[in-house]
mmCIF file of C-alpha atoms in Angstrom:
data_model
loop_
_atom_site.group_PDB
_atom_site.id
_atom_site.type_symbol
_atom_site.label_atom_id
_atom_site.label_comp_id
_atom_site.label_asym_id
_atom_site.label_seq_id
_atom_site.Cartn_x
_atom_site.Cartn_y
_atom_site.Cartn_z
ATOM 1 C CA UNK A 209 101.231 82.489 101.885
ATOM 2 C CA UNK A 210 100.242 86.373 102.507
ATOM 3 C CA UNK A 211 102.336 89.115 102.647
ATOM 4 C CA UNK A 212 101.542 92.090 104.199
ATOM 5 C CA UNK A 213 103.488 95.640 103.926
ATOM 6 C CA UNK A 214 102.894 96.967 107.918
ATOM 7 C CA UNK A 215 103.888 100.225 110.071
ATOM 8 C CA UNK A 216 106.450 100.185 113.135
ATOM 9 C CA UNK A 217 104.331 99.585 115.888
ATOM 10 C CA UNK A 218 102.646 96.382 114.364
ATOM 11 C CA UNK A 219 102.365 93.287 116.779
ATOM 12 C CA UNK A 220 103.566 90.632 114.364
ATOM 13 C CA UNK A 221 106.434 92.734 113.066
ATOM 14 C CA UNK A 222 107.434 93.657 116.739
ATOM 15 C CA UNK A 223 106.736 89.944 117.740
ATOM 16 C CA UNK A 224 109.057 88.808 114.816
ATOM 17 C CA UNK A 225 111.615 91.209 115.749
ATOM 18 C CA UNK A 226 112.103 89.944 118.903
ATOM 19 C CA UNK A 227 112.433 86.374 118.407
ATOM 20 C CA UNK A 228 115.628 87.769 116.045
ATOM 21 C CA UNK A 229 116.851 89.314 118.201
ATOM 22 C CA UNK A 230 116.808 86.578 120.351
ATOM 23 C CA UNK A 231 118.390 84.485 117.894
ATOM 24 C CA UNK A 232 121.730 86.612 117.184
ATOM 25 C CA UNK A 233 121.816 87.308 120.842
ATOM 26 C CA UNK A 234 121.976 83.143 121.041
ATOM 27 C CA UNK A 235 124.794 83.113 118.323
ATOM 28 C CA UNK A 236 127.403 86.128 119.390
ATOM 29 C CA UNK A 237 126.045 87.169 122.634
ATOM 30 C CA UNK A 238 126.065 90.881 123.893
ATOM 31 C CA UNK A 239 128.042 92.071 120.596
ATOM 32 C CA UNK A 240 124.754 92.184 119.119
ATOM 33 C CA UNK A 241 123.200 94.770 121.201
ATOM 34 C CA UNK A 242 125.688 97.106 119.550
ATOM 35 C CA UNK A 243 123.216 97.091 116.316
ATOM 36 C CA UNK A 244 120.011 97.511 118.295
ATOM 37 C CA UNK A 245 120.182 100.996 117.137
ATOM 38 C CA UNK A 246 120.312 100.260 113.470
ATOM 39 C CA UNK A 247 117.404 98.139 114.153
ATOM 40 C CA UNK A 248 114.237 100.275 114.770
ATOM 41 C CA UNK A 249 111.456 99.638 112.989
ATOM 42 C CA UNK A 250 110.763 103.118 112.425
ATOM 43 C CA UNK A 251 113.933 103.705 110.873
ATOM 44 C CA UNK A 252 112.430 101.667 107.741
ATOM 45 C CA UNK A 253 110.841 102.542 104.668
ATOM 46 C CA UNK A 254 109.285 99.060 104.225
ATOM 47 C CA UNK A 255 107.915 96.731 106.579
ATOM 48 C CA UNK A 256 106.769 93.224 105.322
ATOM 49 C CA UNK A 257 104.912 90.104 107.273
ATOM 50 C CA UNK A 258 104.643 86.650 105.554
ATOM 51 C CA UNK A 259 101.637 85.225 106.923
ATOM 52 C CA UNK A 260 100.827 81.209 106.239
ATOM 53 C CA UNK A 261 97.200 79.952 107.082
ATOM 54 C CA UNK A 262 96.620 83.406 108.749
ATOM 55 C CA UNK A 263 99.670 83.202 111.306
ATOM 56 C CA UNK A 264 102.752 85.386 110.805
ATOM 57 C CA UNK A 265 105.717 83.305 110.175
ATOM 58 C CA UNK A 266 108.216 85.708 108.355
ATOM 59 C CA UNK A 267 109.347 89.512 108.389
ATOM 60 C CA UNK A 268 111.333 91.678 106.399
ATOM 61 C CA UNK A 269 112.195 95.899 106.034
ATOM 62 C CA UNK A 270 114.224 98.302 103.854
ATOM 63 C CA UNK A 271 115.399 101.449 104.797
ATOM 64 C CA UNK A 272 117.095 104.063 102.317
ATOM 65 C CA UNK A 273 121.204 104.208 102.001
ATOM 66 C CA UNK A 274 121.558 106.615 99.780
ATOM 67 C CA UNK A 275 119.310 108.031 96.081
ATOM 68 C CA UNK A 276 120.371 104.642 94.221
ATOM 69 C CA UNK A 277 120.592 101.855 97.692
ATOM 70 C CA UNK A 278 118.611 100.672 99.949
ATOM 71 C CA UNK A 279 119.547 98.262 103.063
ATOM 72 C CA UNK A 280 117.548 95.150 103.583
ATOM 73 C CA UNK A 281 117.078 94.493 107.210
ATOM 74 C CA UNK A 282 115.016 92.164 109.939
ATOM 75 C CA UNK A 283 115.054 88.929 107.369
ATOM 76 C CA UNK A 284 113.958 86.636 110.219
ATOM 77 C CA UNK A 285 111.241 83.396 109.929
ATOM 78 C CA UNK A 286 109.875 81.928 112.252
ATOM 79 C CA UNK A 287 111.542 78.010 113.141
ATOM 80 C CA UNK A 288 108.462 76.131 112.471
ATOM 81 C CA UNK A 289 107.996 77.770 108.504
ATOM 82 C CA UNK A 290 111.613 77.478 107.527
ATOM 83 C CA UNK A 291 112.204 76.054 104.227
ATOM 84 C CA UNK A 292 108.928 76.549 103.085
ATOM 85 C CA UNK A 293 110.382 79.435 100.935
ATOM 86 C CA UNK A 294 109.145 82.164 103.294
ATOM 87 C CA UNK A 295 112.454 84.035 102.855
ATOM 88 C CA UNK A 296 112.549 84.213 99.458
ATOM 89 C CA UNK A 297 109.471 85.193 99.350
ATOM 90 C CA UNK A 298 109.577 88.068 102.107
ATOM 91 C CA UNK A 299 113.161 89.476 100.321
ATOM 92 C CA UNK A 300 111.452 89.355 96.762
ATOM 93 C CA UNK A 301 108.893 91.454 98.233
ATOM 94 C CA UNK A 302 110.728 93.936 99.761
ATOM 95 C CA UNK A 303 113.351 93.997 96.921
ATOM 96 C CA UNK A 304 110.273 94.377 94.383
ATOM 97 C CA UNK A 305 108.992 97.482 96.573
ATOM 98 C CA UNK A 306 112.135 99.199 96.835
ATOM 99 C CA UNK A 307 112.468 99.152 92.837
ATOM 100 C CA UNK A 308 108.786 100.886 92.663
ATOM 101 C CA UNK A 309 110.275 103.493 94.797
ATOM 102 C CA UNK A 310 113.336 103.978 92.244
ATOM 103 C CA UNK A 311 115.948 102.481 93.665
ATOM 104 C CA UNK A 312 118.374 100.169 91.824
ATOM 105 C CA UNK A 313 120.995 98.390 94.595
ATOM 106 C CA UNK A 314 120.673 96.546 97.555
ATOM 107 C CA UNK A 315 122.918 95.767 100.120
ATOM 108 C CA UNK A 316 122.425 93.502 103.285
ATOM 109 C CA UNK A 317 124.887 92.104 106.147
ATOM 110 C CA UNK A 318 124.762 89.009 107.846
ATOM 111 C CA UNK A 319 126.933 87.122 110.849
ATOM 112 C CA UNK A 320 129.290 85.269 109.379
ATOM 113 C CA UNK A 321 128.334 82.490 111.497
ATOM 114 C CA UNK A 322 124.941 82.106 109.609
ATOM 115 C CA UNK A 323 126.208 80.185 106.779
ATOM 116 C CA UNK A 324 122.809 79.133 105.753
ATOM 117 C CA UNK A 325 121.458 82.954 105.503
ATOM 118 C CA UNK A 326 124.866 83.540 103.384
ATOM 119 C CA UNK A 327 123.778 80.730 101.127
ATOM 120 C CA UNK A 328 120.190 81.975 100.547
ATOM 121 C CA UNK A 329 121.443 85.577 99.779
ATOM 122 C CA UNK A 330 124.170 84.334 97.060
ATOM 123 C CA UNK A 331 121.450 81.958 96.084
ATOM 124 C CA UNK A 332 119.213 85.061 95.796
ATOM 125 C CA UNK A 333 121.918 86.605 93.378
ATOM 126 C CA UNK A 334 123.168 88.557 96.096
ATOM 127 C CA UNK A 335 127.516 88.871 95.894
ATOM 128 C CA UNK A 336 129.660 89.376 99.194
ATOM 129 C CA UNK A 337 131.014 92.674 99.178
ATOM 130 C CA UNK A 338 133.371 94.945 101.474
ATOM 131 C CA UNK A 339 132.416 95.452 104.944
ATOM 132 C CA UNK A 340 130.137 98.385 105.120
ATOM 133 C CA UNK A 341 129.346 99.170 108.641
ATOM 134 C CA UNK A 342 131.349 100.126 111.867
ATOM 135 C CA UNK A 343 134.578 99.209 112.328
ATOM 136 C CA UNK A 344 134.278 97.284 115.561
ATOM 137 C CA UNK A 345 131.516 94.715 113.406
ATOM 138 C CA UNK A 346 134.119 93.644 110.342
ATOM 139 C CA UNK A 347 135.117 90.522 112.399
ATOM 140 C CA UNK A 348 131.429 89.524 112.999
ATOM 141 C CA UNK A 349 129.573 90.295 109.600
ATOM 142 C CA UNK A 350 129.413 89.600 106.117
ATOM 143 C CA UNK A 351 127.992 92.486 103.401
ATOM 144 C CA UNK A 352 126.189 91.367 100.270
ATOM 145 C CA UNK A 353 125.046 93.773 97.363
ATOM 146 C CA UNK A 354 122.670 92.965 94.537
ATOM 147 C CA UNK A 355 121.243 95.183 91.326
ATOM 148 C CA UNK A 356 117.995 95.292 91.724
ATOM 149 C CA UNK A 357 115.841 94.859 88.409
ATOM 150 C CA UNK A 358 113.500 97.477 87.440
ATOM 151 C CA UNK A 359 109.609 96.546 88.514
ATOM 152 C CA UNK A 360 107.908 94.803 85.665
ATOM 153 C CA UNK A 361 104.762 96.776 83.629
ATOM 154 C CA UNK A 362 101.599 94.844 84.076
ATOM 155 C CA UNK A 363 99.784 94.160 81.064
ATOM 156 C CA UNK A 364 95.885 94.888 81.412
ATOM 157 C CA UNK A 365 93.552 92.776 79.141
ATOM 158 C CA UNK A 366 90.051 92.946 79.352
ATOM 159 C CA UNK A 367 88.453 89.837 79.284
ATOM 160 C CA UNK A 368 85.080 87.639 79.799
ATOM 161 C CA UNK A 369 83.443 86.545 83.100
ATOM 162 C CA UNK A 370 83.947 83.130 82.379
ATOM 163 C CA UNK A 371 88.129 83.473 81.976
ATOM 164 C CA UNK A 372 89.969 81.284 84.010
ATOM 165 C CA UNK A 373 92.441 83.783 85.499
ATOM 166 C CA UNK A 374 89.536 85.687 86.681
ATOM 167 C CA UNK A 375 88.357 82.657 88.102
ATOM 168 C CA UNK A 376 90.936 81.729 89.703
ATOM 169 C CA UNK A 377 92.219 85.156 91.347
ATOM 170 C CA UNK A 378 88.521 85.800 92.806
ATOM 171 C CA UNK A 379 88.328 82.452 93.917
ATOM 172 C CA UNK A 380 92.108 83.269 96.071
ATOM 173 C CA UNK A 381 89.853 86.660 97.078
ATOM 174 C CA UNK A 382 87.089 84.689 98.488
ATOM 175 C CA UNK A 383 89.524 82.610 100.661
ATOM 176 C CA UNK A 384 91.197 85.519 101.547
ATOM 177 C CA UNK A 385 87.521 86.991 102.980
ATOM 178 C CA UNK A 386 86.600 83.652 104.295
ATOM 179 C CA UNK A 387 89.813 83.515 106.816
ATOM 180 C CA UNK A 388 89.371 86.934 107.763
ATOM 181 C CA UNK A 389 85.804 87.220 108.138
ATOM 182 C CA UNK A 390 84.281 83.734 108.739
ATOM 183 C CA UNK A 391 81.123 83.071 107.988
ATOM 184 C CA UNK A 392 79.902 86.959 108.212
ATOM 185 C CA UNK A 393 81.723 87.007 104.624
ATOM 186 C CA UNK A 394 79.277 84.211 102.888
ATOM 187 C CA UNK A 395 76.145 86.832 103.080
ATOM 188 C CA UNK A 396 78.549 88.787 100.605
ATOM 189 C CA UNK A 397 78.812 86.367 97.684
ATOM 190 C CA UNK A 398 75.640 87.157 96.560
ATOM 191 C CA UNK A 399 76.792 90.849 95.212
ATOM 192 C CA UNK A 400 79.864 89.409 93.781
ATOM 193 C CA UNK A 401 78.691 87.068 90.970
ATOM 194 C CA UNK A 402 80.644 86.955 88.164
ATOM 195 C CA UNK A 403 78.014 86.488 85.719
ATOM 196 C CA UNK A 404 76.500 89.851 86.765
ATOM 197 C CA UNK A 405 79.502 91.832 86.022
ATOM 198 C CA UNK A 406 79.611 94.072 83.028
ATOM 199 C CA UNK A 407 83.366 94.365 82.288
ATOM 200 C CA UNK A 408 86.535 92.709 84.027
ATOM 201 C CA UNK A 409 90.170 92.954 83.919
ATOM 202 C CA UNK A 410 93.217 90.675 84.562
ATOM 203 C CA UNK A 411 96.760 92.160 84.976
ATOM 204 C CA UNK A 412 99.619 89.977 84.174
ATOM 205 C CA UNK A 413 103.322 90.638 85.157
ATOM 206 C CA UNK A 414 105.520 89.128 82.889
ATOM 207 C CA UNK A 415 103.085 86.859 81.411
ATOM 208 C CA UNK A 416 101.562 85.203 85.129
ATOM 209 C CA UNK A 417 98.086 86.361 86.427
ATOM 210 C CA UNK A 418 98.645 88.845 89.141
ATOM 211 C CA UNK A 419 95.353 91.290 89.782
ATOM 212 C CA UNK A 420 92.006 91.717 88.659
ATOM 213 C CA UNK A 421 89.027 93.696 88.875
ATOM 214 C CA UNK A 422 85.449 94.088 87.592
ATOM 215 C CA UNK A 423 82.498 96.635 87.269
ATOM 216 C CA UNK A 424 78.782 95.903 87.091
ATOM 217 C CA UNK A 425 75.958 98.394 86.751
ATOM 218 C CA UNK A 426 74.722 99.808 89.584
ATOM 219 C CA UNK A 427 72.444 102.271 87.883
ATOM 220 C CA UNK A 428 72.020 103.682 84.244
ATOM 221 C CA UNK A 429 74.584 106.309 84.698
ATOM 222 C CA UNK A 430 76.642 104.167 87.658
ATOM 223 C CA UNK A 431 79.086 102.006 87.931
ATOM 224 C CA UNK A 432 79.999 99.645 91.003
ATOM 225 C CA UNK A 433 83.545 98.753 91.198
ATOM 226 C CA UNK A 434 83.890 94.791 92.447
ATOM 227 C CA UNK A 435 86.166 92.371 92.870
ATOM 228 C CA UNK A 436 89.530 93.681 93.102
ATOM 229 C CA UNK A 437 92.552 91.397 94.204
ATOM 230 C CA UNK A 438 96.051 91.631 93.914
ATOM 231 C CA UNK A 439 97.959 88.327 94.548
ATOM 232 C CA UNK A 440 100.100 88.690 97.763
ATOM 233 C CA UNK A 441 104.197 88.367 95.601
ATOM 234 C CA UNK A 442 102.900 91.941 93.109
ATOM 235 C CA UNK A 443 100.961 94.162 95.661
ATOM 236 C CA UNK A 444 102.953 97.701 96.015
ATOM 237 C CA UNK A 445 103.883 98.023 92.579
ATOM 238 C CA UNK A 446 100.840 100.098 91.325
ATOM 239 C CA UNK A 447 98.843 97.128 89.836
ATOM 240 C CA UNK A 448 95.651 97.891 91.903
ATOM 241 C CA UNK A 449 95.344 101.386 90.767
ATOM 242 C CA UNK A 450 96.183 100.742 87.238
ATOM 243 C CA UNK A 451 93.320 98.426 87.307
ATOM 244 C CA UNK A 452 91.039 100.925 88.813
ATOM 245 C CA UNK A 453 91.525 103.540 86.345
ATOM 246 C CA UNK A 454 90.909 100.874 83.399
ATOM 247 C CA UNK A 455 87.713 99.934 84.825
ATOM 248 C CA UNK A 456 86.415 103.825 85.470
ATOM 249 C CA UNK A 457 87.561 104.320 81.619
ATOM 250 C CA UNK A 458 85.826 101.777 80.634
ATOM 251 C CA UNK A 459 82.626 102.557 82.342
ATOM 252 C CA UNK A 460 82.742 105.911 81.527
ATOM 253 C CA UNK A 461 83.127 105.091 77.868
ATOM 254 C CA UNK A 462 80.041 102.883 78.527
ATOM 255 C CA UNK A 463 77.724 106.094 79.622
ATOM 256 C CA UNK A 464 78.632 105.756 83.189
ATOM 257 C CA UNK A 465 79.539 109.367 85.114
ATOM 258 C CA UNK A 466 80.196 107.900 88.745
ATOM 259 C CA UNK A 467 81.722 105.092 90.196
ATOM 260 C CA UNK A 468 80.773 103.206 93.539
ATOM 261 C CA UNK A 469 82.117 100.702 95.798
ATOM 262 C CA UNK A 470 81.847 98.980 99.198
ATOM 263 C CA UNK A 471 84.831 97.757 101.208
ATOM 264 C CA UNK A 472 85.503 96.481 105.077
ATOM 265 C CA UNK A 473 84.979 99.050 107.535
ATOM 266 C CA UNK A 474 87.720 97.464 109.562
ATOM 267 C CA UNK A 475 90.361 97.745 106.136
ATOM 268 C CA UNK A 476 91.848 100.750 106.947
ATOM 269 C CA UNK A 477 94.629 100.016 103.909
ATOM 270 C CA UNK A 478 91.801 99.423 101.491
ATOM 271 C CA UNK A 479 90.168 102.262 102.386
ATOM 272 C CA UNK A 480 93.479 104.910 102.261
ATOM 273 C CA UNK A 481 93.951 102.961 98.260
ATOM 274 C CA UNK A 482 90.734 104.397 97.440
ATOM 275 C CA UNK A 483 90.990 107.879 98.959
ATOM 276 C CA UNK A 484 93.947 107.865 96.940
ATOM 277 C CA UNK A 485 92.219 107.257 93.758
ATOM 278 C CA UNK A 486 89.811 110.186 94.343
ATOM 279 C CA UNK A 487 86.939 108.303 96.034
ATOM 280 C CA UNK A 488 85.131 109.584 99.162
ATOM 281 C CA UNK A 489 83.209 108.030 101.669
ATOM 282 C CA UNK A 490 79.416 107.962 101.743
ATOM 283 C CA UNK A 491 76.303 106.883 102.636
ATOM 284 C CA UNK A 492 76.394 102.723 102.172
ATOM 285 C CA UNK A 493 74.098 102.495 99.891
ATOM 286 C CA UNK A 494 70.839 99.511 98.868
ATOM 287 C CA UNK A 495 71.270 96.666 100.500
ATOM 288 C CA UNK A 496 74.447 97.921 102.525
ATOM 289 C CA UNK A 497 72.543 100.804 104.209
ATOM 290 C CA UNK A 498 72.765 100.092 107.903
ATOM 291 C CA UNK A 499 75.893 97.368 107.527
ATOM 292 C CA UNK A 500 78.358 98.449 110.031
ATOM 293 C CA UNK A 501 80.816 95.308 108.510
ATOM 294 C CA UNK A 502 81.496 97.877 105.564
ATOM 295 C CA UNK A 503 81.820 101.428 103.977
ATOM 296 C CA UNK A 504 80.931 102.556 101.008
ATOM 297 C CA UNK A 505 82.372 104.966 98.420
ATOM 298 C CA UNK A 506 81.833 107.329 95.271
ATOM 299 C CA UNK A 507 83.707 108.853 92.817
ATOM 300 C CA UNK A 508 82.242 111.260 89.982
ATOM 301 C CA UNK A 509 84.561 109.278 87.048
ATOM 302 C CA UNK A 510 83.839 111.726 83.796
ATOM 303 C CA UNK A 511 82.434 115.277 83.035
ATOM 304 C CA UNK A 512 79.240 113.816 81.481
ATOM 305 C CA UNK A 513 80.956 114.524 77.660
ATOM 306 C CA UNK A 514 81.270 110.131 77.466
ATOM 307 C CA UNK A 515 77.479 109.737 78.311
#
């Protein structure tokens, strides 16, 4: 199971969307075009997509009530992946990126003749509360509200090649390139060799394995970032650049004055993360040069004074 956080005009969201709104139209008819306007994707602050073996089978949004709420909207899954968990999952997601944006209270409304979506949300720790909306919906809807807890600190710890968190993160990475890329991903593996890597980190949240990443040497004063994951339930909470700072501290401390990476030319999400984290786009570099599959990237990581 894969989440992914998605803008407004994306085809599985849209998709998703529809088939929900097919669904309440099925249940109470033309009294729920009245909400179509509450319903716009780009209304949203957060747009999720479960994804199971690659095919989208769950959505979820937020949008912002007020400095303190947000409203969780669009909770639809797909028939054929219900009670596989996928709506958990999807609401822990968005609830868990709403408090990294600050916000401590959810609400949510429901019709009242989904009894099974009114079970999940009290199951969920969600409590019915007084109709919220328009006066002409209070005989069709129930609200729920929740406190939302505050987003856990992940714990960094710096640990050997051979650890079996690492292991077992990369290993989720590699399956993660394999379904997207096929077999053009195998001629990768070769650069991303554990045993060649000069430092790596795991991040726990609360104690569970949740990201990792590494850094071999590319050169005497360079570093090459590798290997960075973030399991699917704890990405948009700030793991990922947490980790990267670690790693450019750490090979900076080892003599290192610039970082480098390589990442998919067609990861557009990837590529924004790093821009955000000061990197730039370059030349690929060694064996990449002339690989149109991938970009590469550099970052100048210390003033020289840690050489």
């Amino acid at each position: 199971m894969e989440i992914k956080f998605v803008d407004a005009e994306n085809a599985d969201l849209l998709m998703l969307a529809a088939k929900l709104d097919e669904y309440y139209f099925e249940i109470v008819g033309e009294v729920h075009k009245r909400y179509a306007k509450y319903n716009d994707p780009h209304l949203f602050s957060c747009r999720a997509v479960v994804y199971i073996d690659g095919k989208p089978a769950g959505c979820g949004c937020w949008k912002r009530i007020d400095e303190r709420s947000v409203e969780v909207k669009r909770i639809y899954v797909l028939p054929e992946y219900r009670r596989q968990g996928v709506a958990s999952v999807v609401i822990g997601a968005v609830e868990r990126d709403a408090a990294q944006h600050g916000y401590t209270h959810a609400i949510l409304e429901t019709a009242r003749t989904t009894a099974d979506s009114a079970a999940l949300y009290l199951k969920l720790g969600y409590r019915v509360m007084p109709y919220y909306g328009s006066p002409a919906g209070a005989d069709n809807c129930l609200c729920f509200e929740k406190e939302l807890d505050s987003a856990p600190e992940a714990e960094l710890k710096f640990v050997d090649v051979t650890d079996a968190d690492l292991a077992a993160l990369v290993a989720e990475l590699d399956v993660y390139f394999h379904a997207g890329w096929g077999e053009v991903a195998e001629k990768y593996k070769k650069y991303h060799a554990l045993d060649g890597m000069a430092c790596a980190v795991v991040a726990y949240i609360e104690g569970k394995p949740a990201a990792c990443g590494c850094w071999r040497t590319f050169d005497p004063v360079t570093a090459e970032i590798k290997r960075m994951y973030v399991r699917p339930a704890y990405r948009r909470q700030g793991i990922a650049g947490k980790i990267v700072a670690a790693l450019e501290q750490h090979a900076a401390a080892s003599g290192c004055h610039r970082a480098v990476l390589e990442t998919g030319a067609d990861m557009p999400e990837a590529i924004a993360f790093y821009e955000k984290q000061g990197y730039h786009l370059v030349p690929n570099y060694g064996d990449f040069a002339g690989d149109e599959v991938c970009v590469c990237m550099e970052k100048e990581i210390s003033d020289g004074t840690m050489r």
